[in-house]
């Protein structure tokens, strides 16, 4: 059987009884939409982050979109973010009629180069979206200062950073709001789509709750537009509620997998060899994905496929190079670090229930291929 970068079945087999009980709990509750499971998960997820408010939504893309709208960002406003992210980050910005402006990233950790943000601010800039990528946090301190100085809102995109910390602060607890995804592959993933918005503002929380429910404050009465049907499903909420209690365990498992890679691949790393992920200063990495670099990436992946190991690239195309975002007028070559990384990065299998013998196989085959190229 081919080795994949992610597989939910080992986890499901371990947690099957609890997952099925969660489904049964919802079906027996008598309420299938915006019931006790959604309310309970929102309260507990907010509590995990030390935040007063959490509004759940149907997916991570809409978490970003509704958060930006609730923060007052709209058509024609400029939003500063990065291009080496999953396309949904920019799809959400584009979807409200705002204009994305990109800054480059740092080669050492793939995170936003915060030193470039000030120069990207214009009179039309309204927001900064800080993407906590691959499992670790952007340094938010300089972005907080810029946001305060220029009257901007700061949104954390935490889709890949559940439980990560930067300089002691947990991802999602710093900005004006934070957007999360609970897509199945995530550090905290459901068995379908899901998302949430954390905030310290009761007004932002109330706005997200209206936006997710057609713009309604009361049933059948629309208070504002636009409005959407963006509610988290009760079944997913109950599953996430159960899994939230195991989130720290999942993170510990991912860190064990990361340590095993670091130890097993030590002989082929370094200058001119394989570059392994490094936590940025002050960061506690949760390893949503384990992204490595090598200048011969494409040859390596081709040879690994021939050996039955199918790895992933997160992400092969920077957003600004995609045809669907040509209207953003960000020329190829304008983000040199982002573009160089896109040609060198690839992801090794990473999930807490990754069997040890499978990881050992990946390490052995990768070392063999690296010795060939």
Short mmCIF file of C-alpha atoms in Angstrom, two decimals:
data_model
loop_
_atom_site.label_atom_id
_atom_site.label_comp_id
_atom_site.label_asym_id
_atom_site.label_seq_id
_atom_site.Cartn_x
_atom_site.Cartn_y
_atom_site.Cartn_z
CA UNK A 1 0.00 0.00 0.00
CA UNK A 2 1.27 3.48 -0.90
CA UNK A 3 2.32 5.77 1.94
CA UNK A 4 0.29 8.99 2.13
CA UNK A 5 1.01 12.25 3.93
CA UNK A 6 -2.18 11.94 5.99
CA UNK A 7 -4.62 9.21 6.97
CA UNK A 8 -7.52 9.59 9.38
CA UNK A 9 -8.25 5.87 9.70
CA UNK A 10 -5.73 5.06 12.49
CA UNK A 11 -7.18 7.85 14.61
CA UNK A 12 -10.75 6.82 13.81
CA UNK A 13 -10.08 3.23 14.80
CA UNK A 14 -8.64 4.42 18.12
CA UNK A 15 -11.50 6.83 18.82
CA UNK A 16 -14.37 5.11 17.03
CA UNK A 17 -16.50 4.51 20.11
CA UNK A 18 -16.35 8.15 21.16
CA UNK A 19 -16.98 9.46 17.63
CA UNK A 20 -20.04 7.26 17.17
CA UNK A 21 -21.30 8.18 20.62
CA UNK A 22 -21.01 11.85 19.64
CA UNK A 23 -23.21 11.19 16.61
CA UNK A 24 -25.72 9.30 18.72
CA UNK A 25 -25.76 12.09 21.31
CA UNK A 26 -26.75 14.63 18.66
CA UNK A 27 -29.36 12.40 17.02
CA UNK A 28 -30.97 11.73 20.39
CA UNK A 29 -30.89 15.39 21.43
CA UNK A 30 -33.92 16.46 19.42
CA UNK A 31 -32.06 19.46 17.96
CA UNK A 32 -29.94 19.14 14.83
CA UNK A 33 -29.02 22.81 14.11
CA UNK A 34 -27.48 25.35 16.52
CA UNK A 35 -28.19 23.20 19.53
CA UNK A 36 -26.38 22.25 22.73
CA UNK A 37 -23.36 20.76 20.97
CA UNK A 38 -22.59 23.96 19.05
CA UNK A 39 -23.10 26.11 22.16
CA UNK A 40 -20.98 23.78 24.28
CA UNK A 41 -18.15 23.60 21.77
CA UNK A 42 -18.09 27.39 21.35
CA UNK A 43 -17.82 27.89 25.10
CA UNK A 44 -15.12 25.26 25.52
CA UNK A 45 -13.07 26.33 22.50
CA UNK A 46 -13.12 29.94 23.73
CA UNK A 47 -12.10 28.75 27.19
CA UNK A 48 -9.16 26.75 25.83
CA UNK A 49 -7.79 30.00 24.37
CA UNK A 50 -8.66 32.21 27.33
CA UNK A 51 -11.07 34.16 25.15
CA UNK A 52 -14.58 35.37 26.00
CA UNK A 53 -16.25 34.78 22.64
CA UNK A 54 -16.35 32.08 19.99
CA UNK A 55 -18.78 31.92 17.08
CA UNK A 56 -18.63 28.69 15.10
CA UNK A 57 -19.19 28.62 11.34
CA UNK A 58 -19.32 26.06 8.55
CA UNK A 59 -15.69 26.20 7.37
CA UNK A 60 -12.40 28.04 7.76
CA UNK A 61 -12.82 30.10 4.60
CA UNK A 62 -16.05 31.59 5.89
CA UNK A 63 -14.44 32.10 9.29
CA UNK A 64 -12.04 34.52 7.58
CA UNK A 65 -14.72 36.08 5.41
CA UNK A 66 -17.23 36.65 8.21
CA UNK A 67 -14.54 37.84 10.61
CA UNK A 68 -13.35 40.48 8.14
CA UNK A 69 -16.90 41.67 7.51
CA UNK A 70 -17.59 41.80 11.25
CA UNK A 71 -14.41 43.86 11.69
CA UNK A 72 -15.67 46.40 9.15
CA UNK A 73 -13.57 45.36 6.15
CA UNK A 74 -15.39 45.57 2.83
CA UNK A 75 -15.31 46.27 -0.87
CA UNK A 76 -12.31 48.29 -2.02
CA UNK A 77 -10.42 48.00 1.27
CA UNK A 78 -6.88 46.63 1.08
CA UNK A 79 -5.81 43.66 3.16
CA UNK A 80 -2.14 42.78 3.65
CA UNK A 81 -1.20 39.11 3.85
CA UNK A 82 1.15 36.51 2.30
CA UNK A 83 1.04 34.49 -0.91
CA UNK A 84 2.50 31.24 0.45
CA UNK A 85 -0.77 30.26 2.07
CA UNK A 86 -3.65 28.01 1.18
CA UNK A 87 -5.73 29.75 -1.47
CA UNK A 88 -8.81 30.01 0.81
CA UNK A 89 -7.12 32.80 2.77
CA UNK A 90 -7.22 35.00 -0.31
CA UNK A 91 -10.48 33.55 -1.62
CA UNK A 92 -12.12 34.86 1.56
CA UNK A 93 -10.62 38.33 1.14
CA UNK A 94 -11.56 38.41 -2.52
CA UNK A 95 -15.05 37.22 -1.70
CA UNK A 96 -15.95 40.38 0.22
CA UNK A 97 -14.64 42.65 -2.55
CA UNK A 98 -11.50 43.62 -0.65
CA UNK A 99 -8.11 43.81 -2.40
CA UNK A 100 -5.23 41.59 -1.29
CA UNK A 101 -1.76 43.13 -1.08
CA UNK A 102 1.07 40.65 -0.58
CA UNK A 103 4.32 40.84 1.34
CA UNK A 104 7.10 38.26 1.16
CA UNK A 105 8.06 35.68 3.76
CA UNK A 106 11.22 34.69 5.60
CA UNK A 107 13.22 31.80 4.15
CA UNK A 108 14.13 30.41 7.58
CA UNK A 109 10.61 29.68 8.81
CA UNK A 110 8.25 30.49 5.89
CA UNK A 111 6.38 33.07 8.00
CA UNK A 112 5.36 36.61 7.05
CA UNK A 113 8.29 39.01 6.85
CA UNK A 114 6.80 41.57 9.20
CA UNK A 115 9.50 44.10 8.31
CA UNK A 116 7.89 44.49 4.88
CA UNK A 117 4.40 45.28 6.13
CA UNK A 118 4.88 48.97 6.89
CA UNK A 119 5.90 49.72 3.31
CA UNK A 120 2.79 47.92 2.01
CA UNK A 121 0.36 50.13 3.95
CA UNK A 122 -1.55 52.68 1.86
CA UNK A 123 -4.48 55.00 2.64
CA UNK A 124 -6.79 52.19 1.53
CA UNK A 125 -5.33 49.56 3.86
CA UNK A 126 -7.87 48.33 6.40
CA UNK A 127 -6.55 45.02 7.71
CA UNK A 128 -3.59 42.70 8.16
CA UNK A 129 -4.19 38.95 7.99
CA UNK A 130 -1.36 37.13 9.76
CA UNK A 131 -1.19 33.52 8.57
CA UNK A 132 0.19 31.20 11.24
CA UNK A 133 1.66 28.73 8.77
CA UNK A 134 2.43 25.00 9.06
CA UNK A 135 1.95 24.99 12.84
CA UNK A 136 3.75 28.04 14.19
CA UNK A 137 2.99 31.68 14.83
CA UNK A 138 3.86 34.87 13.03
CA UNK A 139 5.57 37.36 15.35
CA UNK A 140 2.52 39.49 16.10
CA UNK A 141 4.15 42.20 18.23
CA UNK A 142 5.28 44.39 15.29
CA UNK A 143 1.92 43.87 13.58
CA UNK A 144 0.08 44.95 16.71
CA UNK A 145 2.09 48.17 16.75
CA UNK A 146 1.49 48.84 13.06
CA UNK A 147 -2.23 48.17 13.44
CA UNK A 148 -2.45 50.56 16.37
CA UNK A 149 -0.43 53.27 14.65
CA UNK A 150 -2.42 53.12 11.39
CA UNK A 151 -5.89 52.29 12.67
CA UNK A 152 -5.93 48.82 11.10
CA UNK A 153 -7.57 45.61 12.24
CA UNK A 154 -5.46 42.51 12.81
CA UNK A 155 -6.94 39.10 11.97
CA UNK A 156 -5.10 35.89 12.81
CA UNK A 157 -5.53 33.03 10.33
CA UNK A 158 -5.11 30.10 12.70
CA UNK A 159 -6.26 27.31 10.37
CA UNK A 160 -2.88 25.59 10.71
CA UNK A 161 -1.96 26.50 14.26
CA UNK A 162 -4.40 25.09 16.83
CA UNK A 163 -2.61 25.21 20.17
CA UNK A 164 0.56 26.85 18.83
CA UNK A 165 2.16 29.59 20.89
CA UNK A 166 4.30 32.57 20.01
CA UNK A 167 6.24 34.25 22.81
CA UNK A 168 3.92 32.60 25.32
CA UNK A 169 0.66 33.71 23.69
CA UNK A 170 -1.60 31.08 22.18
CA UNK A 171 -2.54 31.50 18.52
CA UNK A 172 -5.93 33.15 18.25
CA UNK A 173 -5.72 35.22 21.42
CA UNK A 174 -3.86 38.28 20.15
CA UNK A 175 -5.56 39.96 17.18
CA UNK A 176 -8.89 41.74 16.92
CA UNK A 177 -10.27 38.37 15.83
CA UNK A 178 -8.97 34.95 14.82
CA UNK A 179 -10.26 32.50 12.23
CA UNK A 180 -9.95 28.72 12.60
CA UNK A 181 -10.61 25.77 10.32
CA UNK A 182 -11.58 22.30 11.53
CA UNK A 183 -11.08 20.56 8.20
CA UNK A 184 -10.26 16.88 8.87
CA UNK A 185 -6.49 17.25 8.34
CA UNK A 186 -6.10 20.02 10.91
CA UNK A 187 -4.46 19.70 14.31
CA UNK A 188 -8.01 19.84 15.66
CA UNK A 189 -10.01 18.36 12.78
CA UNK A 190 -13.57 17.14 12.48
CA UNK A 191 -15.05 14.52 10.20
CA UNK A 192 -16.18 17.15 7.71
CA UNK A 193 -15.90 20.91 7.40
CA UNK A 194 -16.06 23.42 10.22
CA UNK A 195 -14.66 26.74 11.40
CA UNK A 196 -14.81 29.32 14.15
CA UNK A 197 -14.07 32.96 14.96
CA UNK A 198 -12.55 33.96 18.30
CA UNK A 199 -12.66 37.56 19.52
CA UNK A 200 -12.60 39.68 22.66
CA UNK A 201 -15.27 41.98 21.22
CA UNK A 202 -18.91 41.27 21.95
CA UNK A 203 -19.84 43.43 18.94
CA UNK A 204 -17.67 41.40 16.55
CA UNK A 205 -19.00 38.15 18.01
CA UNK A 206 -22.60 39.31 17.60
CA UNK A 207 -21.91 40.40 14.02
CA UNK A 208 -20.43 37.01 13.09
CA UNK A 209 -23.44 35.27 14.62
CA UNK A 210 -25.81 37.38 12.52
CA UNK A 211 -23.75 36.94 9.37
CA UNK A 212 -23.65 33.15 9.72
CA UNK A 213 -27.46 33.05 10.04
CA UNK A 214 -28.70 35.05 7.04
CA UNK A 215 -28.09 38.36 8.83
CA UNK A 216 -30.79 37.51 11.37
CA UNK A 217 -30.80 38.60 14.99
CA UNK A 218 -34.11 36.92 15.65
CA UNK A 219 -35.56 34.01 13.71
CA UNK A 220 -37.08 35.15 10.39
CA UNK A 221 -36.00 38.80 10.86
CA UNK A 222 -32.98 39.99 8.87
CA UNK A 223 -31.20 42.86 10.61
CA UNK A 224 -28.36 43.38 8.16
CA UNK A 225 -26.99 42.27 4.85
CA UNK A 226 -25.03 40.51 3.56
CA UNK A 227 -26.14 37.36 5.33
CA UNK A 228 -25.04 33.79 4.82
CA UNK A 229 -26.00 30.25 5.73
CA UNK A 230 -22.71 29.42 7.49
CA UNK A 231 -23.60 27.46 10.60
CA UNK A 232 -21.47 24.71 12.11
CA UNK A 233 -23.29 21.39 12.03
CA UNK A 234 -24.31 19.91 15.39
CA UNK A 235 -22.68 16.55 14.64
CA UNK A 236 -19.34 18.15 13.79
CA UNK A 237 -19.60 20.37 16.87
CA UNK A 238 -20.09 17.38 19.15
CA UNK A 239 -17.22 15.48 17.55
CA UNK A 240 -14.97 18.54 17.89
CA UNK A 241 -16.06 18.95 21.48
CA UNK A 242 -14.86 15.43 22.27
CA UNK A 243 -11.63 15.90 20.33
CA UNK A 244 -10.88 19.27 21.95
CA UNK A 245 -10.26 17.38 25.19
CA UNK A 246 -7.52 15.47 23.36
CA UNK A 247 -5.97 18.44 21.55
CA UNK A 248 -2.91 18.65 23.81
CA UNK A 249 -2.42 14.91 23.32
CA UNK A 250 -2.58 15.35 19.54
CA UNK A 251 0.00 18.13 19.70
CA UNK A 252 2.33 16.01 21.83
CA UNK A 253 1.98 13.22 19.26
CA UNK A 254 2.88 15.54 16.40
CA UNK A 255 5.94 16.72 18.28
CA UNK A 256 7.03 13.12 18.82
CA UNK A 257 6.76 12.49 15.09
CA UNK A 258 8.76 15.65 14.40
CA UNK A 259 11.53 14.60 16.81
CA UNK A 260 11.72 11.19 15.15
CA UNK A 261 12.18 12.87 11.76
CA UNK A 262 14.86 15.17 13.12
CA UNK A 263 16.78 12.26 14.63
CA UNK A 264 16.30 9.89 11.70
CA UNK A 265 17.24 12.43 9.02
CA UNK A 266 20.11 14.12 10.85
CA UNK A 267 22.75 12.54 8.61
CA UNK A 268 21.32 14.06 5.41
CA UNK A 269 20.53 17.57 6.64
CA UNK A 270 22.54 20.75 6.54
CA UNK A 271 24.07 22.98 3.89
CA UNK A 272 23.23 21.64 0.46
CA UNK A 273 21.15 18.83 1.93
CA UNK A 274 17.68 18.49 3.32
CA UNK A 275 16.49 21.44 5.39
CA UNK A 276 14.14 20.53 8.23
CA UNK A 277 11.57 22.84 9.82
CA UNK A 278 12.82 25.03 12.66
CA UNK A 279 10.67 26.79 15.23
CA UNK A 280 11.07 30.55 15.02
CA UNK A 281 12.46 32.23 18.16
CA UNK A 282 9.90 32.14 20.96
CA UNK A 283 7.62 29.72 19.11
CA UNK A 284 6.08 26.45 20.25
CA UNK A 285 5.54 24.57 16.98
CA UNK A 286 2.59 22.15 16.67
CA UNK A 287 3.65 20.70 13.28
CA UNK A 288 0.38 20.80 11.38
CA UNK A 289 2.51 19.74 8.42
CA UNK A 290 6.17 18.79 8.41
CA UNK A 291 7.60 20.87 5.57
CA UNK A 292 11.18 20.26 4.42
CA UNK A 293 13.25 21.87 1.67
CA UNK A 294 15.62 20.64 -1.01
CA UNK A 295 16.68 22.25 -4.33
CA UNK A 296 16.11 18.91 -6.10
CA UNK A 297 12.56 18.58 -4.74
CA UNK A 298 10.90 17.43 -7.98
CA UNK A 299 13.44 14.68 -8.64
CA UNK A 300 13.14 13.52 -5.03
CA UNK A 301 9.33 13.32 -5.18
CA UNK A 302 9.42 11.46 -8.49
CA UNK A 303 11.77 8.82 -7.12
CA UNK A 304 9.80 8.48 -3.89
CA UNK A 305 6.60 7.92 -5.89
CA UNK A 306 8.33 5.09 -7.68
CA UNK A 307 9.01 3.59 -4.24
CA UNK A 308 5.36 3.88 -3.20
CA UNK A 309 5.64 7.07 -1.12
CA UNK A 310 3.32 9.85 -2.28
CA UNK A 311 4.15 13.14 -0.62
CA UNK A 312 2.53 16.54 -0.85
CA UNK A 313 3.61 20.13 -1.59
CA UNK A 314 2.09 22.82 0.60
CA UNK A 315 1.93 24.79 -1.66
CA UNK A 316 3.25 24.36 -5.20
CA UNK A 317 1.78 27.61 -6.55
CA UNK A 318 1.98 30.88 -4.61
CA UNK A 319 -1.43 32.54 -4.70
CA UNK A 320 -0.21 35.56 -6.65
CA UNK A 321 0.89 33.30 -9.54
CA UNK A 322 -2.53 31.68 -9.97
CA UNK A 323 -4.63 32.65 -12.98
CA UNK A 324 -7.65 33.17 -10.75
CA UNK A 325 -5.90 36.02 -8.96
CA UNK A 326 -4.41 37.78 -11.98
CA UNK A 327 -6.66 40.75 -11.16
CA UNK A 328 -4.54 41.44 -8.08
CA UNK A 329 -1.75 42.57 -10.42
CA UNK A 330 1.08 41.08 -8.38
CA UNK A 331 3.76 40.22 -10.93
CA UNK A 332 5.68 37.00 -10.90
CA UNK A 333 9.10 37.74 -9.44
CA UNK A 334 7.78 40.33 -6.99
CA UNK A 335 7.90 37.90 -4.04
CA UNK A 336 11.26 36.17 -4.59
CA UNK A 337 11.47 34.22 -1.33
CA UNK A 338 7.92 32.93 -1.65
CA UNK A 339 8.53 31.85 -5.23
CA UNK A 340 11.85 30.17 -4.47
CA UNK A 341 10.37 28.21 -1.57
CA UNK A 342 7.48 27.00 -3.73
CA UNK A 343 10.00 25.18 -5.90
CA UNK A 344 11.82 23.51 -3.01
CA UNK A 345 9.34 22.58 -0.27
CA UNK A 346 7.53 19.30 0.30
CA UNK A 347 5.74 17.68 3.21
CA UNK A 348 6.51 14.41 4.96
CA UNK A 349 3.69 12.37 6.53
CA UNK A 350 2.54 14.06 9.73
CA UNK A 351 -0.31 13.10 12.02
CA UNK A 352 -0.30 11.94 15.66
CA UNK A 353 -1.36 8.38 14.87
CA UNK A 354 1.28 7.91 12.15
CA UNK A 355 2.49 4.34 12.69
CA UNK A 356 6.15 4.16 13.67
CA UNK A 357 6.99 1.57 11.02
CA UNK A 358 5.49 3.81 8.32
CA UNK A 359 7.55 6.77 9.47
CA UNK A 360 10.67 4.60 9.53
CA UNK A 361 9.93 3.52 5.96
CA UNK A 362 9.63 7.16 4.86
CA UNK A 363 12.91 8.05 6.57
CA UNK A 364 14.77 5.11 5.05
CA UNK A 365 13.45 5.64 1.54
CA UNK A 366 14.08 9.40 1.69
CA UNK A 367 17.66 8.90 2.80
CA UNK A 368 18.19 6.42 -0.04
CA UNK A 369 16.78 8.86 -2.59
CA UNK A 370 18.79 11.78 -1.22
CA UNK A 371 21.96 9.73 -1.61
CA UNK A 372 21.07 9.24 -5.28
CA UNK A 373 20.33 12.84 -6.33
#
